[in-house]
Tab-separated table of C-alpha atoms and ligand atoms in Angstrom:
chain	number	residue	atom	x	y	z
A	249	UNK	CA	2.281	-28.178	-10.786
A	250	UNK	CA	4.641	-30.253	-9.032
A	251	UNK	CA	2.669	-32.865	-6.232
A	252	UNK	CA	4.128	-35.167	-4.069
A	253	UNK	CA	7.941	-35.696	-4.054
A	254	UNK	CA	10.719	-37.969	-2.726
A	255	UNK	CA	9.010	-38.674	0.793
A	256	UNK	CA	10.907	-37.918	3.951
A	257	UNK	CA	13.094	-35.597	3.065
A	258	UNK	CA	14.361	-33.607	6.109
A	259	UNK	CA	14.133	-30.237	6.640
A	260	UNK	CA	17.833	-29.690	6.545
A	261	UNK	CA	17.705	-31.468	3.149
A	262	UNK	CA	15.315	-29.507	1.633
A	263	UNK	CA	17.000	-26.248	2.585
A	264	UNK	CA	20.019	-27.843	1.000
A	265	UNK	CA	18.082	-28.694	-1.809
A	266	UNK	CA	16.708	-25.082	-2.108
A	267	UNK	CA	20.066	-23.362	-1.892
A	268	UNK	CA	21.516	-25.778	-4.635
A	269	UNK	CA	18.968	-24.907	-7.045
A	270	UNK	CA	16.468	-27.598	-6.800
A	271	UNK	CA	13.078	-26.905	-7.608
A	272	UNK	CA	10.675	-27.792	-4.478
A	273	UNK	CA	7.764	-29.493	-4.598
A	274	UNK	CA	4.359	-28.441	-3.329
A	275	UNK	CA	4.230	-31.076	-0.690
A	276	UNK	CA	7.907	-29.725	0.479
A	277	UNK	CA	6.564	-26.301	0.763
A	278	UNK	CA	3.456	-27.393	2.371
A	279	UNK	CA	5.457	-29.354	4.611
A	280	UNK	CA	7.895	-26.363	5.398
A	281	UNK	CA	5.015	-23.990	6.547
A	282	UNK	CA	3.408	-26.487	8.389
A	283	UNK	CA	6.120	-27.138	10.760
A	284	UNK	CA	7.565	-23.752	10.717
A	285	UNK	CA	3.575	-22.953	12.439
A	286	UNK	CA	3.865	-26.072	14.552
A	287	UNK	CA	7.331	-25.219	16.067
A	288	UNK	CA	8.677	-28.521	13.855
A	289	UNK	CA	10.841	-26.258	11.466
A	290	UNK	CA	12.988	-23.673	13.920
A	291	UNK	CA	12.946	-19.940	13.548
A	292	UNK	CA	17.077	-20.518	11.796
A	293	UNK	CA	15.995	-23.094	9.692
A	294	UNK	CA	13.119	-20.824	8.678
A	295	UNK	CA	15.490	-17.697	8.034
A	296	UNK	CA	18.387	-20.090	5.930
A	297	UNK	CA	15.284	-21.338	3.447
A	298	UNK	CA	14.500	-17.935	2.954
A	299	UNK	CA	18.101	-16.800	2.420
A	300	UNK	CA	18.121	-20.006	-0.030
A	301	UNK	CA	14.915	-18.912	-1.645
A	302	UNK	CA	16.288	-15.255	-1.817
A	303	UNK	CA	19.618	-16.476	-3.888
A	304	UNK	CA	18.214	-18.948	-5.963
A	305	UNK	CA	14.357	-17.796	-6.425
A	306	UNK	CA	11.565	-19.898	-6.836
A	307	UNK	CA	9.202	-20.477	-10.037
A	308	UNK	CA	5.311	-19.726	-10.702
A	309	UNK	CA	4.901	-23.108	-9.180
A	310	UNK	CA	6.704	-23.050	-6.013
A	311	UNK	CA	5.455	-19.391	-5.487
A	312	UNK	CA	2.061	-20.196	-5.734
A	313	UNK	CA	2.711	-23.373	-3.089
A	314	UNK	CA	3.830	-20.982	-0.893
A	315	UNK	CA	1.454	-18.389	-1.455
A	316	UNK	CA	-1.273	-20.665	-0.588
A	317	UNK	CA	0.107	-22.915	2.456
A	318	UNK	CA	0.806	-19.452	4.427
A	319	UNK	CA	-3.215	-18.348	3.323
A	320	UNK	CA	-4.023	-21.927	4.305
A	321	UNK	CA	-1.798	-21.108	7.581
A	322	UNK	CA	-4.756	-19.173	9.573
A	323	UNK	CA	-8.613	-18.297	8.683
A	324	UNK	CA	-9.628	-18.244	5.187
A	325	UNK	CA	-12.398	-15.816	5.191
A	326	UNK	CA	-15.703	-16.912	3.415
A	327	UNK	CA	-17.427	-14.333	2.221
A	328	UNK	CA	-20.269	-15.934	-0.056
A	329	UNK	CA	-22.779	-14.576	1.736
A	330	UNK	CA	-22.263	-11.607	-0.161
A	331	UNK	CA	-23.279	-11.795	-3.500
A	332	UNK	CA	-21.683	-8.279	-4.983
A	333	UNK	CA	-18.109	-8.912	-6.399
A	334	UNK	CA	-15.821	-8.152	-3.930
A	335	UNK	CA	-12.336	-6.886	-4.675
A	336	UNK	CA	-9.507	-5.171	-2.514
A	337	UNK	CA	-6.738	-3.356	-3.900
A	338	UNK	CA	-3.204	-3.327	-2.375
A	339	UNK	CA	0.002	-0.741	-2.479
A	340	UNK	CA	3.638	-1.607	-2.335
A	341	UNK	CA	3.806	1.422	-0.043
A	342	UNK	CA	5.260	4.783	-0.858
A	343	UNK	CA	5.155	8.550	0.505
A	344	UNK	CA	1.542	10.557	0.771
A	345	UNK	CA	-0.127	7.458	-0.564
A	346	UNK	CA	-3.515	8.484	0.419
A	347	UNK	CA	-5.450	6.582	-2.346
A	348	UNK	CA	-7.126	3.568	-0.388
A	349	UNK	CA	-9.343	6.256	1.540
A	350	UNK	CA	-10.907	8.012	-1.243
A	351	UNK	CA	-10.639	5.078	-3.548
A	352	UNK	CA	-12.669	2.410	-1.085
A	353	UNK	CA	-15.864	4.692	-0.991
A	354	UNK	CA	-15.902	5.329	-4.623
A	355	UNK	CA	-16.072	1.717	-5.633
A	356	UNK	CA	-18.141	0.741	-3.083
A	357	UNK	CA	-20.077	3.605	-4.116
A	358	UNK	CA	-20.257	1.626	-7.787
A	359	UNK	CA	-21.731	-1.664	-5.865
A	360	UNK	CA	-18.476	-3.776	-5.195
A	361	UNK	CA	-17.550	-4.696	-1.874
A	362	UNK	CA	-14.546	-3.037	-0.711
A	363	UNK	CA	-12.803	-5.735	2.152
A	364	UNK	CA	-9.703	-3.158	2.390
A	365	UNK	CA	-7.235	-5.066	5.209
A	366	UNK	CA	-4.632	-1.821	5.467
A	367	UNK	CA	-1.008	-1.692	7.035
A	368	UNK	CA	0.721	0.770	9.467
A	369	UNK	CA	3.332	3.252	8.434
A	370	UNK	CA	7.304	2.165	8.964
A	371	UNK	CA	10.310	3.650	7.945
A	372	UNK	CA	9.723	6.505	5.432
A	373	UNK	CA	6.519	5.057	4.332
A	374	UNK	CA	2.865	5.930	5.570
A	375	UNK	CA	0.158	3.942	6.238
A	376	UNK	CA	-3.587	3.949	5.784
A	377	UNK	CA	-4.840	2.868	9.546
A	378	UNK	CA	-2.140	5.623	10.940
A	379	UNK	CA	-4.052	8.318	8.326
A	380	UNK	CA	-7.723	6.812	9.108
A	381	UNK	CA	-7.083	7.164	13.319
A	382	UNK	CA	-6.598	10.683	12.643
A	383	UNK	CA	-10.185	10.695	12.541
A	384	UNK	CA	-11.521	10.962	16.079
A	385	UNK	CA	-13.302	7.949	17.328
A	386	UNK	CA	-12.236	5.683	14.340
A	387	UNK	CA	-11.618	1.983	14.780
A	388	UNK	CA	-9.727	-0.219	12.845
A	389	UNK	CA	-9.568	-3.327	14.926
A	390	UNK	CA	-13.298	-4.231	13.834
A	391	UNK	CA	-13.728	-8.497	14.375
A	392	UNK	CA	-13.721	-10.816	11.894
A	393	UNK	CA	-17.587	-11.034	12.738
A	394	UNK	CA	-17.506	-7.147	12.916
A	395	UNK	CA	-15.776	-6.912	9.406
A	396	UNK	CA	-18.290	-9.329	8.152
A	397	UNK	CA	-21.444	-7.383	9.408
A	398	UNK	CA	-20.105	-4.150	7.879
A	399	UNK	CA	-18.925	-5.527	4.828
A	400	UNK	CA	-22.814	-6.727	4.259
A	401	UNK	CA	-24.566	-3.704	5.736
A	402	UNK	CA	-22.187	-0.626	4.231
A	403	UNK	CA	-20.465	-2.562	1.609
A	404	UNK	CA	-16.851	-1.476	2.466
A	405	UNK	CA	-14.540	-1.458	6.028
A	406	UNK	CA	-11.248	-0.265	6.058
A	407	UNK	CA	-9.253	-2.469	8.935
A	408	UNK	CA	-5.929	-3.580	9.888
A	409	UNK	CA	-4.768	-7.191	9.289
A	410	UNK	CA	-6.522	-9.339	11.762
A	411	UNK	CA	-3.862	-12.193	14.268
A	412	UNK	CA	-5.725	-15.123	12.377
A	413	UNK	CA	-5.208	-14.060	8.892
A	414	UNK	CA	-1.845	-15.882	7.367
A	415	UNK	CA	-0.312	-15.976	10.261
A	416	UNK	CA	2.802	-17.793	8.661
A	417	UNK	CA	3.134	-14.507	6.973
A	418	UNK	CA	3.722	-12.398	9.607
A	419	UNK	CA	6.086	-14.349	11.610
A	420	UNK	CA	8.242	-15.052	7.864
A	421	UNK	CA	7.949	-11.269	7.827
A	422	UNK	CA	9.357	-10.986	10.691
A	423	UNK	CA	12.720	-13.465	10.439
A	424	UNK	CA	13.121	-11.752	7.051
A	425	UNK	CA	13.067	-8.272	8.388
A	426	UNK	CA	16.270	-9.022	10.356
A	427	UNK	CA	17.758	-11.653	8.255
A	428	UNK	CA	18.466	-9.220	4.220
A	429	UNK	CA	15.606	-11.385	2.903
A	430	UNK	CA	12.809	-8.966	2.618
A	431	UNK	CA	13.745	-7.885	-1.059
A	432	UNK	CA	13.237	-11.478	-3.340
A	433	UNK	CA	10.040	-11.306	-5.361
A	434	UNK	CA	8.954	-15.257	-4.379
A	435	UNK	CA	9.382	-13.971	-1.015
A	436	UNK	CA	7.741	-10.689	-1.489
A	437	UNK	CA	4.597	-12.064	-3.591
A	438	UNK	CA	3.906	-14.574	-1.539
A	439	UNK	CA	3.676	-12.474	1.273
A	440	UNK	CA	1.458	-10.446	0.084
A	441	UNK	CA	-1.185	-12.491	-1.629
A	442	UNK	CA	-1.142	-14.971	1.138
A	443	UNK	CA	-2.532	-11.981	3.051
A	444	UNK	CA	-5.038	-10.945	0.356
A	445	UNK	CA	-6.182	-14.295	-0.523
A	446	UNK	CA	-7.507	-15.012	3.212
A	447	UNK	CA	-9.809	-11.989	2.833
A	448	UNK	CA	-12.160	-13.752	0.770
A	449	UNK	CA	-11.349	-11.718	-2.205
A	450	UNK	CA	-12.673	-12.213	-6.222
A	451	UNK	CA	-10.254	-10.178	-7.464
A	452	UNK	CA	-7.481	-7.844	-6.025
A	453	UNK	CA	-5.847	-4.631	-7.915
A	454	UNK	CA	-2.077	-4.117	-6.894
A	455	UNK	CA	-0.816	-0.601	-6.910
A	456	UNK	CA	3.257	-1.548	-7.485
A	457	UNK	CA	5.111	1.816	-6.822
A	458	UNK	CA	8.494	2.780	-8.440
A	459	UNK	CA	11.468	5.067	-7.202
A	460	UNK	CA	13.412	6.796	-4.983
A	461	UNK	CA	10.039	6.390	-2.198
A	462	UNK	CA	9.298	2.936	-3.278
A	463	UNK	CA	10.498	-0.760	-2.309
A	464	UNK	CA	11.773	-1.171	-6.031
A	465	UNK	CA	13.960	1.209	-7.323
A	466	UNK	CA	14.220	0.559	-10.912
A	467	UNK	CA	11.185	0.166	-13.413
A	468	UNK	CA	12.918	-3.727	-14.542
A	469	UNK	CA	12.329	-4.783	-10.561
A	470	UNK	CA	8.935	-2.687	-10.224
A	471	UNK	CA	7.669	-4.738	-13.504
A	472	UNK	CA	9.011	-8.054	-12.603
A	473	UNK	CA	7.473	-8.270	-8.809
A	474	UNK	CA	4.312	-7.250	-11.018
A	475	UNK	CA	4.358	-9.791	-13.184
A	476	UNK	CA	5.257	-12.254	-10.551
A	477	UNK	CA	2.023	-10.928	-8.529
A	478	UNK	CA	-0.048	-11.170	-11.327
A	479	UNK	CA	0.732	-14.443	-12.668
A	480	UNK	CA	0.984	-16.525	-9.046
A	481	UNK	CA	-2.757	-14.261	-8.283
A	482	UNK	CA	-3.912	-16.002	-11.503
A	483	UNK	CA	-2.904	-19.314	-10.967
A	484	UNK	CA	-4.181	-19.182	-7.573
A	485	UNK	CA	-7.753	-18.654	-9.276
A	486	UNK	CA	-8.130	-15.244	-8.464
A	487	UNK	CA	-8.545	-12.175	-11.433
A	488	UNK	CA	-5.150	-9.689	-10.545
A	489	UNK	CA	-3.818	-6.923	-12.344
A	490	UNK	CA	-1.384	-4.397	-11.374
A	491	UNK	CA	-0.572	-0.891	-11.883
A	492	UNK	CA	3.065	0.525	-11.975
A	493	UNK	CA	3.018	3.842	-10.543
A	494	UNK	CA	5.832	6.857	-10.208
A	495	UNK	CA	7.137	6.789	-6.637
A	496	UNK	CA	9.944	9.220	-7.414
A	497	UNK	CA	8.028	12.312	-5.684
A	498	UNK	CA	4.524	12.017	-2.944
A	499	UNK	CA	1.617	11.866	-4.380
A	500	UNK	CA	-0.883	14.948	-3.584
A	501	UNK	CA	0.620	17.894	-1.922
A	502	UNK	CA	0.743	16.165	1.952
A	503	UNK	CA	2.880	13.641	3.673
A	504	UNK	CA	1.661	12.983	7.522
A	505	UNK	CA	-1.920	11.300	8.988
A	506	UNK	CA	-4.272	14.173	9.266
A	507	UNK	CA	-2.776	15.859	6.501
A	508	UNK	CA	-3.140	13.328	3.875
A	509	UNK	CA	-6.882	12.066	4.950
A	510	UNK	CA	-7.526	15.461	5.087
A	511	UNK	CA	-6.696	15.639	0.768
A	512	UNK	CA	-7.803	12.191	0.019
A	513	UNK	CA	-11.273	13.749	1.541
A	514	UNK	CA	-11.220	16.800	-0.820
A	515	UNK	CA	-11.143	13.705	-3.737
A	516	UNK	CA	-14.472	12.805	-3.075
A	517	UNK	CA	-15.607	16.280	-2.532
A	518	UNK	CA	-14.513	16.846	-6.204
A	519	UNK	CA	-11.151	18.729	-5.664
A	520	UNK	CA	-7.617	17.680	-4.158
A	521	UNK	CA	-4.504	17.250	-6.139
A	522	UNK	CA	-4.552	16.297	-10.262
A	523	UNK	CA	-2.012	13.507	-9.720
A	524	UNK	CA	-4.245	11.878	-6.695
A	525	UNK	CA	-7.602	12.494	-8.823
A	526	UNK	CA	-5.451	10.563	-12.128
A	527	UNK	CA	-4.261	7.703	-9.463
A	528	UNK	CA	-7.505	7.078	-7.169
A	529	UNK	CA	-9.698	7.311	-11.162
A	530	UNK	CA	-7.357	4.895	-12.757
A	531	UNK	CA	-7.346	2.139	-9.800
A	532	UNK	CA	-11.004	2.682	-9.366
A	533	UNK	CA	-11.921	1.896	-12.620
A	534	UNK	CA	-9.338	-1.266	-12.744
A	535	UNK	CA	-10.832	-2.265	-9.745
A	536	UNK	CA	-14.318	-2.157	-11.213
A	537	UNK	CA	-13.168	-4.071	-14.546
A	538	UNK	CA	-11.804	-6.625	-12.362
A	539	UNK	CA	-15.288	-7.107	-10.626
A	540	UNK	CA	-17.072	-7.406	-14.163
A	541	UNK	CA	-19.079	-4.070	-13.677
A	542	UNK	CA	-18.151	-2.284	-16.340
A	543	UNK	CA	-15.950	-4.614	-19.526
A	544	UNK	CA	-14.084	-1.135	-20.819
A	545	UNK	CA	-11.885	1.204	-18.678
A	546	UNK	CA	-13.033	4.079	-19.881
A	547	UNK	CA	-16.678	3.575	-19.252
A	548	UNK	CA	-15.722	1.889	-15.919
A	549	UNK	CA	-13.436	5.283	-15.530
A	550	UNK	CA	-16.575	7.470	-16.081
A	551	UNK	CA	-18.509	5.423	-13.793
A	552	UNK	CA	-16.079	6.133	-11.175
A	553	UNK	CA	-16.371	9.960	-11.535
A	554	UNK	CA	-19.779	9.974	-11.629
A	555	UNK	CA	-19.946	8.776	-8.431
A	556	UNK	CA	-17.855	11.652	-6.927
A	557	UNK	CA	-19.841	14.230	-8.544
A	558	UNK	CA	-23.295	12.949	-7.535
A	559	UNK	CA	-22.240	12.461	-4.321
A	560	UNK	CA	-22.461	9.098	-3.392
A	561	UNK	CA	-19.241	8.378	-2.891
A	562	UNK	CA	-19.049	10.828	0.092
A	563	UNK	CA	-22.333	9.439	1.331
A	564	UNK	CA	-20.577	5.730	1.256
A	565	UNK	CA	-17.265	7.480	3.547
A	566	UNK	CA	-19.577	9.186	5.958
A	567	UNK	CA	-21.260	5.224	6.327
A	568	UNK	CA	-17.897	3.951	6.415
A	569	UNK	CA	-16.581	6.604	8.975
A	570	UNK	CA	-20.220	6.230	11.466
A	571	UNK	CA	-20.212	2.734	11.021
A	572	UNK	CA	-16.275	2.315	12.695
A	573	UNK	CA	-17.107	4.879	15.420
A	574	UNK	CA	-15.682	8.343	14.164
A	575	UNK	CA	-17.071	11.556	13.756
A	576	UNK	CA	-18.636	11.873	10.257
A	577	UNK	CA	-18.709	15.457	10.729
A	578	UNK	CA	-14.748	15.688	9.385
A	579	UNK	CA	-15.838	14.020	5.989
A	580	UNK	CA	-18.134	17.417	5.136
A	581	UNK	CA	-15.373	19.245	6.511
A	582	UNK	CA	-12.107	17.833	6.426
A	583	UNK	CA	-9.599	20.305	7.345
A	584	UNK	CA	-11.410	19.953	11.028
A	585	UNK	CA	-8.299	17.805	11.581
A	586	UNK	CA	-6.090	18.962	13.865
A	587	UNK	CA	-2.651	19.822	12.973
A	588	UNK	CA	0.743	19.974	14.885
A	589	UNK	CA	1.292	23.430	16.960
A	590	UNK	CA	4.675	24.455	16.075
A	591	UNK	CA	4.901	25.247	12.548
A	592	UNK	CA	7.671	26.378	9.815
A	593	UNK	CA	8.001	27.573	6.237
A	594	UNK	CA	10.786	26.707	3.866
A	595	UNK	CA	11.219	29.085	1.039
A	596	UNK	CA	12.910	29.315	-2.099
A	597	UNK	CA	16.290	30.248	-2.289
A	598	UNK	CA	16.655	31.140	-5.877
A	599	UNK	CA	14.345	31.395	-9.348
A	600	UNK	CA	13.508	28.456	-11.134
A	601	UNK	CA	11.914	25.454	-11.639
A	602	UNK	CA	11.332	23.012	-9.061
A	603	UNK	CA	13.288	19.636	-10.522
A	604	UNK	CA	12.884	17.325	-7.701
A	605	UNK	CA	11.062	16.368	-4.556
A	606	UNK	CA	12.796	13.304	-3.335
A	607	UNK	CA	10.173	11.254	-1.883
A	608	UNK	CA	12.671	8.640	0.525
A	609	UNK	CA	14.051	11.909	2.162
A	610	UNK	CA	10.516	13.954	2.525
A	611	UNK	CA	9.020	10.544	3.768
A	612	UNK	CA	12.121	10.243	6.430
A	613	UNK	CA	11.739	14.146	7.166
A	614	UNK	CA	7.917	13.588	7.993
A	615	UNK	CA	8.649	11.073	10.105
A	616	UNK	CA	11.195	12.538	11.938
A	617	UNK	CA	8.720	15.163	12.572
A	618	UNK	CA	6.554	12.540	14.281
A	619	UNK	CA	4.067	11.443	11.419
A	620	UNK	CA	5.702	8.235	11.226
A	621	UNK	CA	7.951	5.341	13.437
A	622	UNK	CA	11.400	3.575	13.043
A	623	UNK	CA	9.953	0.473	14.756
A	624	UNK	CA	6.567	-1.214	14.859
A	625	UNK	CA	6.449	-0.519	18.383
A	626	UNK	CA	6.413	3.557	17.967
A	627	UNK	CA	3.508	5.550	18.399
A	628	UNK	CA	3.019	8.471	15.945
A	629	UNK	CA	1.473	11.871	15.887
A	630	UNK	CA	-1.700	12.282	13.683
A	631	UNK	CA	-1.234	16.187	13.472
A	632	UNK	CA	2.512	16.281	12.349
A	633	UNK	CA	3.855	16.394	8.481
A	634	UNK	CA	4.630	17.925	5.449
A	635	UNK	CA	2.368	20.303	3.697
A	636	UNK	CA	4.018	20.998	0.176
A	637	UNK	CA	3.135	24.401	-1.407
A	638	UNK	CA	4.755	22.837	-4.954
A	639	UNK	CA	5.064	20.271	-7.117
A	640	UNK	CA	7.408	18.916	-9.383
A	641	UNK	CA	7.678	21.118	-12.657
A	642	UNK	CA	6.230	24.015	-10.739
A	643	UNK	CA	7.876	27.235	-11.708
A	644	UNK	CA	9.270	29.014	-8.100
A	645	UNK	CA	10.544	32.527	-7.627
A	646	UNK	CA	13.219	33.524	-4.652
A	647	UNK	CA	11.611	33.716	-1.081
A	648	UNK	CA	7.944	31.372	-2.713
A	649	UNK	CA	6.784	29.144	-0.015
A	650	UNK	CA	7.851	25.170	-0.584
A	651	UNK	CA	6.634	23.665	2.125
A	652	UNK	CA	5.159	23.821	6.175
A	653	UNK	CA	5.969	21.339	8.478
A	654	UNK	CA	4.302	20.577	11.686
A	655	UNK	CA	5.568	19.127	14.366
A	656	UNK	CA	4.311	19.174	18.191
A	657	UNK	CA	7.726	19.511	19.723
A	658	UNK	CA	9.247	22.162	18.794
A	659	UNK	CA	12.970	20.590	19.001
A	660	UNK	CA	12.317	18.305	16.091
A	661	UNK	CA	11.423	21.503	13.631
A	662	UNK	CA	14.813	22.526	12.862
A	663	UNK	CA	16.178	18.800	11.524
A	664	UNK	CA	12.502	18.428	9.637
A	665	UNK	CA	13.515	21.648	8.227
A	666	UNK	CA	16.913	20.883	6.981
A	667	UNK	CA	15.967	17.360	5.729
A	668	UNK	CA	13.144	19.271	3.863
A	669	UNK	CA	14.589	21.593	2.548
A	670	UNK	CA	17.512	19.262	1.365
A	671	UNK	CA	15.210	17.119	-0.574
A	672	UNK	CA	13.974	19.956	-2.685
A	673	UNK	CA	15.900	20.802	-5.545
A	674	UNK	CA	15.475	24.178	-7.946
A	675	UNK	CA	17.235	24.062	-11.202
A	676	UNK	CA	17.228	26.635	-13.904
A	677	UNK	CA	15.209	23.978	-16.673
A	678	UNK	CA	11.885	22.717	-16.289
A	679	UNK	CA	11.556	19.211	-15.958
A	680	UNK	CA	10.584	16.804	-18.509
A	681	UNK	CA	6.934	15.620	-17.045
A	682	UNK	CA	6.869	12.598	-15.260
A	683	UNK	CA	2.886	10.828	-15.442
A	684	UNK	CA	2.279	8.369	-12.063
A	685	UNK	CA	0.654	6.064	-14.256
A	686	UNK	CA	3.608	4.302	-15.768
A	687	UNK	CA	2.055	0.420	-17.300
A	688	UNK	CA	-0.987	-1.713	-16.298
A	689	UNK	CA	-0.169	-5.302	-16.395
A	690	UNK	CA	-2.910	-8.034	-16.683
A	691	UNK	CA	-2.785	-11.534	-17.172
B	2179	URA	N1	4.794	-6.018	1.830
B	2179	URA	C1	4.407	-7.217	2.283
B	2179	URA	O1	3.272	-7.386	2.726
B	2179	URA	N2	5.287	-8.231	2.245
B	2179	URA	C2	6.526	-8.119	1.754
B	2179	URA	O2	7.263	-9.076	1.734
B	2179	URA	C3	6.931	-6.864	1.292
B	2179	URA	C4	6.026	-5.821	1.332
């Protein structure tokens, strides 16, 4: 890995250097994040290296320079204390993308510590803390110290991204969110594993989605951002694989908070949607590989079924759920959660098959419903979303239910509707079938 460098370079020169092609070395990086945190390197000078790194891209080196001098940019968590493996597994975001709540309590339920540091929903994507707040009483702003204590006592806690973690990341984020430089893979796997690396992590299982719902669009982008965050996870010391999953439709049968805990809840009860069963089995078992409890997937696979139908991994979510303040009453029965008042059903207007279920324009209907926001500011409604009564493949005959939105003002039914109801498609041929589990890629 490239050390030192020519001393004193500038920070205008080194942004020159970047946008002419140059590779950087790890001092230079180190150097940039350290005075882009200490108000040395300005919030433009910031935004033109990332528009530098964006067109010219950085190497394995320079990727994992950055990765680690925005982890090394806030508190690294220590969690040695703990001697269980402890491993986290992370999303590229997508519509009714559920998994993280079933999936925590089933491999904490195997005896690996679950730290699971979750994002908000934005745009036409979900997120986890939006869906576990549709639990009454549940906190997600748990401490540092709070996070430790649980992750010790219960094992797993499911929380938000804490001020002091990588704080270099969020503010990058933020400049690159207004500046076209969110979508470079340097950028974009830096960002995240800075994140994940500060959680004290042994290993970490990435769940990269792609399609129409996803961040990467074609299967060439989806597998090279997965290589990239397996290979700068690796040379950072840390044991990452990835999964590359179908994005092209949501996963389950719900898009909106209390409707999608409410299915990822039926997982560990032993029922809820085939595709959401195939997805939350497959990362649990590469998540228990990954911590060395089991060497082959399919026994680690088993392992993870086993403890859905014994029942411990809905004992470990009712722990999870008392232990951050809600009411564990809604994990025995989970369609407790309340749901939007006004209501409507879209129904077929012909026979056939059902050839599409575009996830982008379902995931903007829902949250033009209310489910989700257009800025980080927005507040959003637990009870509204999408129920689908269908699934791609699924044969349909005229006047069949598709699918019931909710929605607690009534005025914002009829667009749901017609954005709904757009972005379901009948054709006379059944699909060819489409598995979510598209590659795993390991070191
Ligand atoms: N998610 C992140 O955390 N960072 C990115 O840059 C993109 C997606």
């Amino acid at each position: 890995m490239a050390k030192g460098g020519r001393p004193g370079l500038s920070v205008p020169e080194l942004i020159v250097r970047k946008r002419d092609g140059a590779k950087l070395t790890d001092d230079e990086i180190h150097g940039i994040v350290r005075g882009f945190m200490n108000g040395s390197v300005t919030d433009y000078q910031m935004s033109a290296f990332a528009m530098a790194v964006y067109f010219q891209q950085m190497d394995f080196d320079e990727t994992v320079a950055l990765t680690l001098a925005m982890r090394d940019s806030g508190k690294v968590l220590d969690l040695g204390v703990i001697d269980a493996p402890k491993v986290d597994k992370h999303s590229t975001g997508g519509v009714g993308d559920k998994v993280s709540i079933c999936l925590a309590p089933i491999v904490a339920a195997c005896g690996v510590t679950v730290p699971m540091m979750s994002g908000r929903g934005l745009g036409h994507t979900g997120g986890t803390l939006d869906k576990l707040e549709a639990i009454p009483g549940f906190r997600v702003d748990l401490s540092v110290r709070e996070f430790r204590a649980q992750l010790r006592r219960v094992g797993c806690a499911l929380i938000g991204q804490t001020a002091d973690l990588a704080p270099a990341d969020k503010r990058l984020y933020a400049l690159r969110d207004v500046t076209g430089t969110v979508e470079s893979i340097p950028l974009i796997t830096s960002s995240i594993l800075s994140k994940k690396l500060a959680e004290g992590i042994d290993a970490l299982v990435l769940d990269v989605k792609v399609g129409r719902g996803a961040f990467m669009k074609t299967e060439a982008d989806a597998r090279a951002l997965a290589r990239s965050l397996v290979r700068v996870g690796n040379l950072a010391g840390k044991r990452v694989s990835a999964l590359l999953t179908d994005m092209n439709s949501p996963i389950g049968y719900t898009i909106g908070n209390a409707l999608e805990t409410t299915e990822a809840l039926e997982i560990l009860h032993g029922e809820g949607p085939e595709d959401l069963r195939q997805l939350s089995f497959e990362l649990a078992a590469e998540m228990l590989r990954a911590a060395g409890v089991e060497r082959s997937k399919a026994r680690a696979r088993r392992r993870a079924e086993s403890a859905v139908e014994d029942g411990s991994a809905l004992e470990k979510m009712r722990e999870i759920v008392s232990a951050q303040g809600g009411d564990p009453a809604v994990v025995d029965a989970p369609d407790r959660l309340a749901l939007a008042r006004h209501r409507t059903t879209i129904r077929a207007a012909q026979d056939g098959y059902v050839t599409k279920l575009d996830a982008l324009e379902l995931g903007y209907a829902s949250m033009g419903l209310g489910a989700g926001r257009s800025r980080s500011e927005d507040a959003v409604d637990w009870g509204a979303g999408i129920r689908l009564h269908v699934q791609r493949g699924d044969r349909v005959r005229k006047g069949d239910a598709l699918a019931t939105l909710y929605a607690s003002r009534r005025a914002l039914v009829g667009p749901g509707a017609d954005r709904t109801a757009s972005a379901i498609r009948i054709g006379r041929r059944r699909p060819s079938r489409q598995d979510r589990i598209i590659a795993t890629i390991r070191s």
